[in-house]
Amino acid sequence: MNSKHVSVFIPCLVDQVYPEMGIAMIKLLRSFGYEIFYHKEQTCCGQPAFNAGQRKEAIKVAGHFVEVFAEDGLIVSPSGSCTAMVRKYFPNLFEGHHACETAAALGGRVLEFSEFIQQEDLLNKISGKWKGRIGFHNSCHSYRELDIDDFPLRILKRIDGVEPVRPPGEPVCCGFGGLFSFKFPAVSATMARSRLEQFFELGLKTIVSNDPGCIMHLRQEAKDKNMNMDILHLVEFLERTTKTI
Amino acid sequence: MNTQKQFKKQSAEKAHDQQHLLKIRKAIRTYDEKVAEMKQAQFIDWPAARKQAGQIKQYVLENWADLLEQFESNMKENGAEVLWAETAEQARQIFLEIADRHKAKKIVKSKSMTTEEIELNETCEANGIEVWESDLGELIVQLAGEKPYHIVTPAMHKSKAEISKLFHEKLGSVESDSAEELTMIARAHLRQAYVTADIGVSGANFLIADPGLVHITENEGNIRLTTACPPVHVVIAGIEKLLPRLEDLALFLPLLATSGTGQQLTGYNNLIRGPRAAGEADGPRKMYVILLDNGRSQLHADPKLRIALRCIRCGACLNACPVYKTIGGHSYQTTYQGPIGAVLTPQFRGIAEWHHLSDASSLCGACTQVCPVDIPLHELLLENRRQSDEQSNTSLFWKQSLKIWAVIMSDRGKLNAFHRAAANGAEAAALLLPHETGKRIPKLARQTFAQWWEENEQS
């Protein structure tokens, strides 16, 4: 065991709805030899208000995020979308704000979970067993804002017996889009259903993703349409299948 | 019903229309396959090509006034008349004056979104001028009494059977399930228009400043006839359509053909320099170029949104957009649909009335990824949302909700208190809402991550 420290950013959705994802991530990080630092004052990155154009509200919440994490080194998060908010959009949100520099600097230190595995070269620490084909849902923000492409698949391939599959034309939006799913529920639901059907038609009933927002949305739609599918976060899947834990 | 309510209603209806969904997705899947193949076949480095194209269009935006003047003076030298329209209304008046001058009773038109933007057809009809659409897709929507469904493929939503029935009803043709036969029916119908029309009206894909050329691309040959046969040719084009030099087409023609229709090059590319010159045997005797502003200068003055004026109207962002693929082109009720329409329309027609189009996006960024001139479309949607909120267009419900949210989310103590209070309340609220919205309310965990940490990790 080395004594490397890492700070964790637990997005609001994970904190309030899916704490098990945060717990799984922490267990994995520890199994890789990291000591975890968790700021208990943390809340949210501010993305819902930012995406709604409500900058005043966004900056209030994002400002809190910056205060909480300002002094940290590497920060890991189980969400591509929240990571993208910090890295890609904080400079825009904080333009002209006194905390702009601190906020922009955070972008280089917040990493989505699979990015962290890649950057810290931890791939060979993952091993485990499972059997079957798995659909991988790369979130739009992971792929397009963070350039996360096939690395999560390489992580999945570390588990013996896993055959990860990406449907053609990736990535395809799950339809979540935060408040978009409340403002245009019918459109958002159809997008989710189309996405689920894409997996279903390929015979994929276990789907792994790296974004809690997409996972929530797809789970809600699968339940509503009585589609029998298992939709998991990458960290949850690893927790279930790896030997190290 | 206001534009926003109408959009919400129509988009929801389309989202539930399974048949429409299948039709559109099938059409776009065919397009996707062709585009992917063509990108590979004719570009060694597609990302570099789109970067370069973006830079050329950016150069246009940074040297706009000079290039426009250069285009104007070169076209004048070639014998064309160049007219400036600040608004759609001015463009309509200019056109009607031209029509009056040439005693025009009948015009033949090629496909042009700019003429849709100024509602030229309606203007002509109201003034007793007959309009013949010569583009197959435009003819179909004109006969059906509809607006274009898509900026590149206006009749994308019509099946062969629907077109056959429409032609049978409106043109008296025999029903057919062959695309070729249907095209021949349209062709026979249109041929008479070219030789009897008083004015041929076209748009432009590119206005080339040096040496002063109007470029129009097509696949049907109808533009060649529309712009060559009638005695007068009127071009109506947005002032952002400029390209600096003729050689820029070497990049832009394959780029536009690939992104627009998945072709190597379109079937016909017309370069028009002016009216019939002395000693030439044919071509229109008079050529006018109406340059339309209609909000473009104002958009140009906005340093964040100016980049949207790079757009070459290839339609790739529509085809990539999962929202467009769900709600279809007509739900937008705008000239320009899809992501580019959602960026431009609030700016051109008023953010108060049209901001809902910018809201209707999951911000997935597929539009940005496919744009051949490197416009960060989804970031511009965000900028529209920011401006909309700044101009107090956010509904009271969302304004207040997010204000409360911000108070809770910037204070861990309040968030903890919220969780205690809301754990049961959320489920009750979900039941009170319509199912479609209610099912979106997540069930809160019994114990938050923060609580778990406190109980398990802190000594």
PDB file of C-alpha atoms in Angstrom, chain B residues 142-233:
ATOM      1  CA  GLN B 142     -45.712  23.509 -51.997  1.00  0.00           C
ATOM      2  CA  LEU B 143     -48.321  21.163 -53.469  1.00  0.00           C
ATOM      3  CA  ALA B 144     -49.031  19.804 -49.994  1.00  0.00           C
ATOM      4  CA  GLY B 145     -49.473  23.324 -48.634  1.00  0.00           C
ATOM      5  CA  GLU B 146     -46.685  22.813 -46.127  1.00  0.00           C
ATOM      6  CA  LYS B 147     -43.427  24.463 -45.141  1.00  0.00           C
ATOM      7  CA  PRO B 148     -40.060  22.764 -45.711  1.00  0.00           C
ATOM      8  CA  TYR B 149     -39.442  20.048 -43.139  1.00  0.00           C
ATOM      9  CA  HIS B 150     -35.673  20.311 -43.406  1.00  0.00           C
ATOM     10  CA  ILE B 151     -33.371  23.021 -44.785  1.00  0.00           C
ATOM     11  CA  VAL B 152     -31.690  20.625 -47.225  1.00  0.00           C
ATOM     12  CA  THR B 153     -34.300  17.944 -47.830  1.00  0.00           C
ATOM     13  CA  PRO B 154     -37.620  19.790 -47.553  1.00  0.00           C
ATOM     14  CA  ALA B 155     -39.810  16.731 -48.161  1.00  0.00           C
ATOM     15  CA  MET B 156     -37.828  14.265 -46.058  1.00  0.00           C
ATOM     16  CA  HIS B 157     -40.993  13.385 -44.147  1.00  0.00           C
ATOM     17  CA  LYS B 158     -42.937  12.285 -47.200  1.00  0.00           C
ATOM     18  CA  SER B 159     -42.960   8.667 -48.289  1.00  0.00           C
ATOM     19  CA  LYS B 160     -43.060   7.647 -51.949  1.00  0.00           C
ATOM     20  CA  ALA B 161     -46.674   6.598 -51.539  1.00  0.00           C
ATOM     21  CA  GLU B 162     -47.621   9.981 -50.096  1.00  0.00           C
ATOM     22  CA  ILE B 163     -45.857  11.790 -52.939  1.00  0.00           C
ATOM     23  CA  SER B 164     -47.519   9.603 -55.530  1.00  0.00           C
ATOM     24  CA  LYS B 165     -50.944  10.346 -54.050  1.00  0.00           C
ATOM     25  CA  LEU B 166     -50.172  14.067 -53.859  1.00  0.00           C
ATOM     26  CA  PHE B 167     -49.076  14.215 -57.514  1.00  0.00           C
ATOM     27  CA  HIS B 168     -52.128  12.254 -58.508  1.00  0.00           C
ATOM     28  CA  GLU B 169     -54.408  14.699 -56.710  1.00  0.00           C
ATOM     29  CA  LYS B 170     -52.670  17.934 -57.680  1.00  0.00           C
ATOM     30  CA  LEU B 171     -51.115  17.178 -61.039  1.00  0.00           C
ATOM     31  CA  GLY B 172     -53.470  14.504 -62.301  1.00  0.00           C
ATOM     32  CA  SER B 173     -50.703  11.965 -62.781  1.00  0.00           C
ATOM     33  CA  VAL B 174     -51.041   8.202 -62.594  1.00  0.00           C
ATOM     34  CA  GLU B 175     -49.997   6.758 -59.215  1.00  0.00           C
ATOM     35  CA  SER B 176     -46.561   5.177 -59.106  1.00  0.00           C
ATOM     36  CA  ASP B 177     -44.242   3.618 -56.574  1.00  0.00           C
ATOM     37  CA  SER B 178     -41.107   4.304 -58.583  1.00  0.00           C
ATOM     38  CA  ALA B 179     -38.950   7.250 -57.519  1.00  0.00           C
ATOM     39  CA  GLU B 180     -37.812   7.688 -61.106  1.00  0.00           C
ATOM     40  CA  GLU B 181     -41.337   7.861 -62.447  1.00  0.00           C
ATOM     41  CA  LEU B 182     -42.339  10.356 -59.783  1.00  0.00           C
ATOM     42  CA  THR B 183     -39.352  12.517 -60.686  1.00  0.00           C
ATOM     43  CA  MET B 184     -40.351  12.373 -64.358  1.00  0.00           C
ATOM     44  CA  ILE B 185     -43.873  13.493 -63.477  1.00  0.00           C
ATOM     45  CA  ALA B 186     -42.466  16.527 -61.649  1.00  0.00           C
ATOM     46  CA  ARG B 187     -40.088  17.199 -64.485  1.00  0.00           C
ATOM     47  CA  ALA B 188     -42.784  17.164 -67.145  1.00  0.00           C
ATOM     48  CA  HIS B 189     -44.862  19.475 -64.967  1.00  0.00           C
ATOM     49  CA  LEU B 190     -41.991  21.922 -64.462  1.00  0.00           C
ATOM     50  CA  ARG B 191     -40.541  22.099 -67.957  1.00  0.00           C
ATOM     51  CA  GLN B 192     -43.248  24.499 -69.101  1.00  0.00           C
ATOM     52  CA  ALA B 193     -42.454  26.816 -66.178  1.00  0.00           C
ATOM     53  CA  TYR B 194     -38.885  27.492 -67.215  1.00  0.00           C
ATOM     54  CA  VAL B 195     -39.822  28.794 -70.640  1.00  0.00           C
ATOM     55  CA  THR B 196     -42.879  30.779 -69.587  1.00  0.00           C
ATOM     56  CA  ALA B 197     -41.663  32.360 -66.328  1.00  0.00           C
ATOM     57  CA  ASP B 198     -40.910  36.084 -66.313  1.00  0.00           C
ATOM     58  CA  ILE B 199     -38.348  35.839 -63.520  1.00  0.00           C
ATOM     59  CA  GLY B 200     -36.138  33.056 -62.233  1.00  0.00           C
ATOM     60  CA  VAL B 201     -35.456  33.337 -58.498  1.00  0.00           C
ATOM     61  CA  SER B 202     -32.619  31.570 -56.734  1.00  0.00           C
ATOM     62  CA  GLY B 203     -30.724  31.689 -53.501  1.00  0.00           C
ATOM     63  CA  ALA B 204     -26.963  31.281 -53.251  1.00  0.00           C
ATOM     64  CA  ASN B 205     -24.690  28.828 -51.497  1.00  0.00           C
ATOM     65  CA  PHE B 206     -21.660  31.053 -51.735  1.00  0.00           C
ATOM     66  CA  LEU B 207     -21.099  34.649 -52.761  1.00  0.00           C
ATOM     67  CA  ILE B 208     -17.549  34.813 -53.969  1.00  0.00           C
ATOM     68  CA  ALA B 209     -15.994  38.210 -53.394  1.00  0.00           C
ATOM     69  CA  ASP B 210     -13.100  37.723 -55.782  1.00  0.00           C
ATOM     70  CA  PRO B 211     -13.811  37.666 -58.720  1.00  0.00           C
ATOM     71  CA  GLY B 212     -17.510  38.312 -58.010  1.00  0.00           C
ATOM     72  CA  LEU B 213     -19.514  35.118 -58.506  1.00  0.00           C
ATOM     73  CA  VAL B 214     -22.695  33.585 -57.222  1.00  0.00           C
ATOM     74  CA  HIS B 215     -22.357  29.878 -56.578  1.00  0.00           C
ATOM     75  CA  ILE B 216     -25.376  27.581 -56.343  1.00  0.00           C
ATOM     76  CA  THR B 217     -25.208  23.854 -55.816  1.00  0.00           C
ATOM     77  CA  GLU B 218     -27.848  21.264 -56.736  1.00  0.00           C
ATOM     78  CA  ASN B 219     -28.592  17.729 -57.868  1.00  0.00           C
ATOM     79  CA  GLU B 220     -31.568  18.114 -60.160  1.00  0.00           C
ATOM     80  CA  GLY B 221     -30.472  20.546 -62.852  1.00  0.00           C
ATOM     81  CA  ASN B 222     -33.444  22.732 -62.059  1.00  0.00           C
ATOM     82  CA  ILE B 223     -31.312  25.618 -60.823  1.00  0.00           C
ATOM     83  CA  ARG B 224     -29.435  25.747 -64.094  1.00  0.00           C
ATOM     84  CA  LEU B 225     -32.754  26.142 -65.908  1.00  0.00           C
ATOM     85  CA  THR B 226     -34.255  28.512 -63.335  1.00  0.00           C
ATOM     86  CA  THR B 227     -31.314  30.873 -63.519  1.00  0.00           C
ATOM     87  CA  ALA B 228     -30.711  30.619 -67.269  1.00  0.00           C
ATOM     88  CA  CYS B 229     -34.057  30.439 -69.099  1.00  0.00           C
ATOM     89  CA  PRO B 230     -36.206  33.336 -67.820  1.00  0.00           C
ATOM     90  CA  PRO B 231     -35.262  36.833 -69.024  1.00  0.00           C
ATOM     91  CA  VAL B 232     -34.582  38.040 -65.476  1.00  0.00           C
ATOM     92  CA  HIS B 233     -32.653  36.333 -62.692  1.00  0.00           C
TER      93      HIS B 233
END
